[in-house]
Coordinates of C-alpha atoms in Angstrom, one line a residue:
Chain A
X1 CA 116.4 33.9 157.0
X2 CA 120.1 33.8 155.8
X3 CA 122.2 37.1 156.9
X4 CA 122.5 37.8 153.0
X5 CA 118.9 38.4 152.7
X6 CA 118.9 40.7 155.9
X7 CA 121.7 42.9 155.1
X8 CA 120.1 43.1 151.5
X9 CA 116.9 44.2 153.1
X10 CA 118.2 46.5 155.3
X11 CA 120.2 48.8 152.7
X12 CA 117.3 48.4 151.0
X13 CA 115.5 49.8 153.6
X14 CA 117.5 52.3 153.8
X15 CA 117.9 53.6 150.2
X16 CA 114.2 53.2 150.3
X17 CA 114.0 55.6 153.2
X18 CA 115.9 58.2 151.9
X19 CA 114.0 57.9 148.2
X20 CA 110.8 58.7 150.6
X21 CA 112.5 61.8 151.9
X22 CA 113.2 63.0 148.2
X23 CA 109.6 62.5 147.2
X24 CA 108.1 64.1 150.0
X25 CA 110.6 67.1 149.7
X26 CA 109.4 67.1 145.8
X27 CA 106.0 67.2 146.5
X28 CA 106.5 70.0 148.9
X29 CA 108.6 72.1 146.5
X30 CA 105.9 71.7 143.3
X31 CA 103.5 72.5 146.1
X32 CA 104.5 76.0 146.8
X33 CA 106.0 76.2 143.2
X34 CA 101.7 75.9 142.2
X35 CA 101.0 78.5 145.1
X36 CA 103.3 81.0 143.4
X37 CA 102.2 80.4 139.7
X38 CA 98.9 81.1 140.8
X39 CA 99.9 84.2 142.6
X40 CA 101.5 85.2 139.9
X41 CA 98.8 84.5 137.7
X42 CA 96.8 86.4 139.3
X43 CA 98.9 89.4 140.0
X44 CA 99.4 90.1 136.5
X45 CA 96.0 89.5 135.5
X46 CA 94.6 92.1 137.5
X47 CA 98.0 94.6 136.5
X48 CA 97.2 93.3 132.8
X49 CA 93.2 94.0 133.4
X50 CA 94.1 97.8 134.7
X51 CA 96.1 98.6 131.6
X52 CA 93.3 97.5 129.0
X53 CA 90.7 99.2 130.9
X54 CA 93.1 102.6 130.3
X55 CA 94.4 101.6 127.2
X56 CA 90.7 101.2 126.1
X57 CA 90.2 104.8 127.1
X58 CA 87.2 106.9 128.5
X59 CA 84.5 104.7 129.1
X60 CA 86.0 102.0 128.8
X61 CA 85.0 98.9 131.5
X62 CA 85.6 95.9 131.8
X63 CA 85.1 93.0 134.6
X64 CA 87.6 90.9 136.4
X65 CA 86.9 88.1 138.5
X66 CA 88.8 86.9 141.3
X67 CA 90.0 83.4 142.1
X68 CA 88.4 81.6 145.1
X69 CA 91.8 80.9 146.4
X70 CA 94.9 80.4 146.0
X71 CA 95.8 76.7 146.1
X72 CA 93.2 76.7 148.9
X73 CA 94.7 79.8 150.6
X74 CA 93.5 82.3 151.2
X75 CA 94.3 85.7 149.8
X76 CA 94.2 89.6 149.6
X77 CA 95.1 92.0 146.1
X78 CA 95.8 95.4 146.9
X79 CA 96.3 97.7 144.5
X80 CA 97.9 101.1 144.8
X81 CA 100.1 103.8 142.9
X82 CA 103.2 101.4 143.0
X83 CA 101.4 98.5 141.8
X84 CA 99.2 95.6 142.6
X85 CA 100.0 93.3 145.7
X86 CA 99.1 89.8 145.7
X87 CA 99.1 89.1 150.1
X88 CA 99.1 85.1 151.0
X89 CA 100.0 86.2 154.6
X90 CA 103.3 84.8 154.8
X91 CA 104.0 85.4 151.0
X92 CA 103.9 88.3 148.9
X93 CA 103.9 88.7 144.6
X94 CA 104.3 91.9 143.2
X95 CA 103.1 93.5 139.7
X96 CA 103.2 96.9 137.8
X97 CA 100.7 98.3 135.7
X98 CA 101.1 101.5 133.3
X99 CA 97.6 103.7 134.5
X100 CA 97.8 107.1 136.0
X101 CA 96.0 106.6 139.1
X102 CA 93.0 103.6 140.1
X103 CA 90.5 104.9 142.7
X104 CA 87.7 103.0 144.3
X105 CA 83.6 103.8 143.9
X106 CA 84.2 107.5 146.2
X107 CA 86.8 108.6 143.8
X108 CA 89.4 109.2 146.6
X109 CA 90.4 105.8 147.9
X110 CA 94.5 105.9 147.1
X111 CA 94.4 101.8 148.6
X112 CA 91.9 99.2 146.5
X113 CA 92.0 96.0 147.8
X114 CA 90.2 92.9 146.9
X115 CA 89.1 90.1 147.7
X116 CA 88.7 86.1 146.5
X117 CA 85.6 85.0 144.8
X118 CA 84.4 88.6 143.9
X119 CA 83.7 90.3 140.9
X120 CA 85.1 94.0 140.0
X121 CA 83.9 96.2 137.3
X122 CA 87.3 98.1 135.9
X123 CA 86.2 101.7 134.5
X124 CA 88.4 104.0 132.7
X125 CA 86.4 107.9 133.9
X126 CA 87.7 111.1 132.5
X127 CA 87.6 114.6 135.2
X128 CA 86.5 117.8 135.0
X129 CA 89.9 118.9 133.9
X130 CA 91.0 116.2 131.6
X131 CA 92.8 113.5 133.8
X132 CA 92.0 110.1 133.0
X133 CA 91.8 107.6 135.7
X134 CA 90.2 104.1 136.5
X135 CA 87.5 103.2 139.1
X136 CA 87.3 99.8 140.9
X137 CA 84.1 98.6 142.2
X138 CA 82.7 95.6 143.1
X139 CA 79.9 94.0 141.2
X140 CA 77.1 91.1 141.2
Chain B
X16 CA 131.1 5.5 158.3
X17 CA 128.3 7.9 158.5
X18 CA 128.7 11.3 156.7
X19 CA 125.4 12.8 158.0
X20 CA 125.4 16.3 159.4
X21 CA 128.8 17.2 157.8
X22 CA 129.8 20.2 155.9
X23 CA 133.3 20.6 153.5
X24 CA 135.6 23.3 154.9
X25 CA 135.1 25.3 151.7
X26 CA 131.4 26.0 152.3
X27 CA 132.5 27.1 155.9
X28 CA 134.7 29.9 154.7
X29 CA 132.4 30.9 151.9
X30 CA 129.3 31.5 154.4
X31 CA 132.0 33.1 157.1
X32 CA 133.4 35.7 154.2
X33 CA 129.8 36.2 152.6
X34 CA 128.5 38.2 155.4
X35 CA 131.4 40.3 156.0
X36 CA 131.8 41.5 152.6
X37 CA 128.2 42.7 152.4
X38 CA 128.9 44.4 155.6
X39 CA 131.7 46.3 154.0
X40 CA 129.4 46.7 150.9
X41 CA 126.1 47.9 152.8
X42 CA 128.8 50.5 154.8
X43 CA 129.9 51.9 151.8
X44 CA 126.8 51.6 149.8
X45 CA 124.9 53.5 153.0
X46 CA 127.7 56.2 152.9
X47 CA 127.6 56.8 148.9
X48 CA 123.4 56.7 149.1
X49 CA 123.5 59.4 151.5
X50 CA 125.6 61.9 149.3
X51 CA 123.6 60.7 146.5
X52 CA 120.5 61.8 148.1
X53 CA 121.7 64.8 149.7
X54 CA 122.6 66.0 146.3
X55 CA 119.4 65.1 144.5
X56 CA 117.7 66.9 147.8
X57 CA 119.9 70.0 146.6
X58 CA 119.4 70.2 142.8
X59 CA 115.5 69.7 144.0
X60 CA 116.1 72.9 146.2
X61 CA 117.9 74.8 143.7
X62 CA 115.4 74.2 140.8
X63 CA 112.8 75.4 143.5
X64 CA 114.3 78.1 144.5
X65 CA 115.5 79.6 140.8
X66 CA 111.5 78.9 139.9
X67 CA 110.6 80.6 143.2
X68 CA 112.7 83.8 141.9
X69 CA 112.0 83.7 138.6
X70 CA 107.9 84.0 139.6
X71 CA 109.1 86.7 142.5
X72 CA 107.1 85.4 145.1
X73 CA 109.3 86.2 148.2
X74 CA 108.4 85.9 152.1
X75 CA 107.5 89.1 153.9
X76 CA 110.7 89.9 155.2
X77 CA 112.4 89.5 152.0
X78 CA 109.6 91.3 150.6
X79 CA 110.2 94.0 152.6
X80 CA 113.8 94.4 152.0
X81 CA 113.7 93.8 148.2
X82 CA 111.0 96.6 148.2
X83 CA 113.6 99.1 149.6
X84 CA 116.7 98.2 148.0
X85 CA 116.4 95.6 144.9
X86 CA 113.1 96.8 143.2
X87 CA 113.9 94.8 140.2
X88 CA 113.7 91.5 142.6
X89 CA 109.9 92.1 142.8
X90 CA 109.5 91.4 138.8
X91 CA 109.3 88.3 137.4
X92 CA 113.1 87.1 136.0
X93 CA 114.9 84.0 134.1
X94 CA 116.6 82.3 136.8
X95 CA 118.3 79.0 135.1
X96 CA 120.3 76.3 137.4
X97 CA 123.1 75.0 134.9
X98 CA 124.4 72.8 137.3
X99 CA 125.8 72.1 141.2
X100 CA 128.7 70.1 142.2
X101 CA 129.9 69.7 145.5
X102 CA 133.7 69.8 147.4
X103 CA 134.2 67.6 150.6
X104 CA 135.8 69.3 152.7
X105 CA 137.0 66.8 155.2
X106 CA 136.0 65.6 158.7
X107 CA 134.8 68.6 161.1
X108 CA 135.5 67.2 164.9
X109 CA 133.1 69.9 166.2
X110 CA 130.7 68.7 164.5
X111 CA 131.9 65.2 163.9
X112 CA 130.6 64.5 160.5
X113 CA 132.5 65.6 157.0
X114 CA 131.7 68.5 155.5
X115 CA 130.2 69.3 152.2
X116 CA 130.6 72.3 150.5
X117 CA 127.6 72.8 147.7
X118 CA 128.2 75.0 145.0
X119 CA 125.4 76.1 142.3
X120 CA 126.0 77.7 138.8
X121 CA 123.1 79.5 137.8
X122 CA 122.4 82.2 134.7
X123 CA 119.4 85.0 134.1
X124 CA 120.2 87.7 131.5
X125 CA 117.7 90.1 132.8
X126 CA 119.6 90.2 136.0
X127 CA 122.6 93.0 135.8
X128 CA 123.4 94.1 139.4
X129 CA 125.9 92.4 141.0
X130 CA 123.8 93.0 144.6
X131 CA 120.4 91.4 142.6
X132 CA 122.4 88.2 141.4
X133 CA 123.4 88.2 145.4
X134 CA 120.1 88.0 146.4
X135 CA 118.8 85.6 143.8
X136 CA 122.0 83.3 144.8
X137 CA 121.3 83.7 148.6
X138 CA 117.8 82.8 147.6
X139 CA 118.6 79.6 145.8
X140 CA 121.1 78.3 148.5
X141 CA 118.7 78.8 150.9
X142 CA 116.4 76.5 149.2
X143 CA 119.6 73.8 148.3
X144 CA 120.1 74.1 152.6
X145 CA 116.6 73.7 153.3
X146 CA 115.8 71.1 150.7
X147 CA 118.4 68.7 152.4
X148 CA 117.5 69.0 155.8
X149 CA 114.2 68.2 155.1
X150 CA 114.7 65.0 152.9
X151 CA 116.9 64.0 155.8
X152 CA 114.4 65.4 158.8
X153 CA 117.1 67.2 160.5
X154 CA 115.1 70.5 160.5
X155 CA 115.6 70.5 164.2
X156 CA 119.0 70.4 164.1
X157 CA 119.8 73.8 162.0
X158 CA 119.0 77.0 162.2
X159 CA 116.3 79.3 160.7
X160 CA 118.3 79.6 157.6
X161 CA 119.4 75.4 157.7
X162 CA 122.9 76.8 157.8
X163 CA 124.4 74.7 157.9
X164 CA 122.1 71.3 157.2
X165 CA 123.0 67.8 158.0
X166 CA 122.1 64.7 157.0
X167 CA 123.5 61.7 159.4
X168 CA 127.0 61.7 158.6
X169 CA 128.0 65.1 156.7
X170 CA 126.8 68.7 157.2
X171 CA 126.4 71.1 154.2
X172 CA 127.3 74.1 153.6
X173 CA 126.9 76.3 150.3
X174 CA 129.5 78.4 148.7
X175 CA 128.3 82.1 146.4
X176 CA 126.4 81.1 143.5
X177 CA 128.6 80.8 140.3
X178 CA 126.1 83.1 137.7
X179 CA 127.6 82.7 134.3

């Protein structure tokens, strides 16, 4: 082999290694860039699912159905007067919804949360003295 | 007279010079491929971290502290990267390699604070930092925040955010 060739080969190499580096970072970066679309997908779906169910008004329901993960993580939504978490563990998303208050199935739960692969039935209820507020529940 | 085995003078200088000029060229082609890469690593972590902000999808801690004090962080926002060029700042005997100095221009119109734009930029240059140490696997040499990050013959730092 002539010294040409090996010197060739070797900043070959080493442009090569540092192309790997770039890729592999790439990869990485549209990786988590997927995890926090889908987050955020899902964040505002279920902000965007409270506000029709009150925009619909009393009686209205309607069913939203949770992703089974979250680019194979798993997950937790919790919803509460501020708005509706989207928990990854290490990662948060946040989203606001226009309701007046969401409640679970007892009517006095102030912290929803749910949870992948389930169903939730959405229903706008009216009180005794007028108030208008949506209940959560889970549902086959 | 027999000529067998016998090479001109001419071809002996050629192959002697050959080699040493592609030494010079792979030492300055080596030197001029790392800079290259380091700042494709860091337009790769800028666009990452602006599309990282712009879906507000933040670590706990951040979370946490965007929660209390930036509230407009936790919405989603229009984070652009219009561009990053870099300064070299000359060799650094303490940590004997040259220093790079990163710099990323960035624009969002929905952003008006001066202290949210901070956050966003702090955000982005994280992602520029940690974007080159991993392309160059020096992870272990930085800290938590890659601050600064290396690659094997400059270390990188990253001046403010320019937003325009």
């Amino acid at each position: 082999m002539s010294a040409e060739f090996l010197l060739a080969s070797m900043v070959f190499l080493i442009i090569l290694s540092g192309i790997i580096g770039i890729a592999e970072e790439r990869s990485k970066s549209v990786y988590s860039i997927q995890e926090s679309v889908e987050a955020r997908i899902i964040a505002e779906k279920v902000a965007q699912s409270l506000e029709d169910a009150y925009s619909g008004g009393n009686g209205h329901e309607l069913i939203v159905e949770m992703s089974p993960s979250i680019n194979g993580r798993d997950y937790r939504v919790k919803i509460n007067s501020s708005g509706v978490l989207v928990d990854m563990g290490s990662r948060n998303c946040f989203s606001t919804y226009l309701a007046p208050r969401v409640t679970g199935p007892k009517h006095t739960e102030k912290n929803i949360v749910l949870y992948p692969s389930k169903r939730y039935r959405i229903t706008h209820q009216r009180d005794e003295d007028g108030n208008h507020f949506l209940v959560i529940q889970e549902t086959i | 007279m027999d000529y067998q085995g016998q090479i001109s003078i001419e071809f002996m200088m050629i192959m002697a010079t050959i080699p040493m000029m592609l030494l010079l060229m792979a030492t300055f082609t080596c030197e001029s491929s790392e800079l290259t890469l380091a700042m494709a690593a860091a337009r790769n972590g800028a666009t990452q971290g602006a599309s990282l902000d712009s879906l507000a999808v933040y670590p706990d801690q951040a979370f946490s502290n965007y929660s209390q004090k930036n509230q407009r962080l936790l919405l989603p926002s229009r984070v652009q990267i219009l561009g990053i060029e870099y300064q070299n700042q000359g060799y650094n005997p303490v940590y004997q390699k040259t220093k790079i100095q990163i710099r990323a221009y960035a624009s969002d119109p929905t952003l008006k604070t001066r202290e949210d734009k901070n956050c966003m930029g702090e955000r982005i240059n994280y992602y520029i930092r940690k974007s080159i140490a991993g392309t160059f696997q020096t992870d272990h040499m930085s800290n938590s925040v890659f601050n600064p990050a290396f690659s094997h013959r400059y270390y990188y730092t990253t001046a403010d955010v320019k937003w325009c």
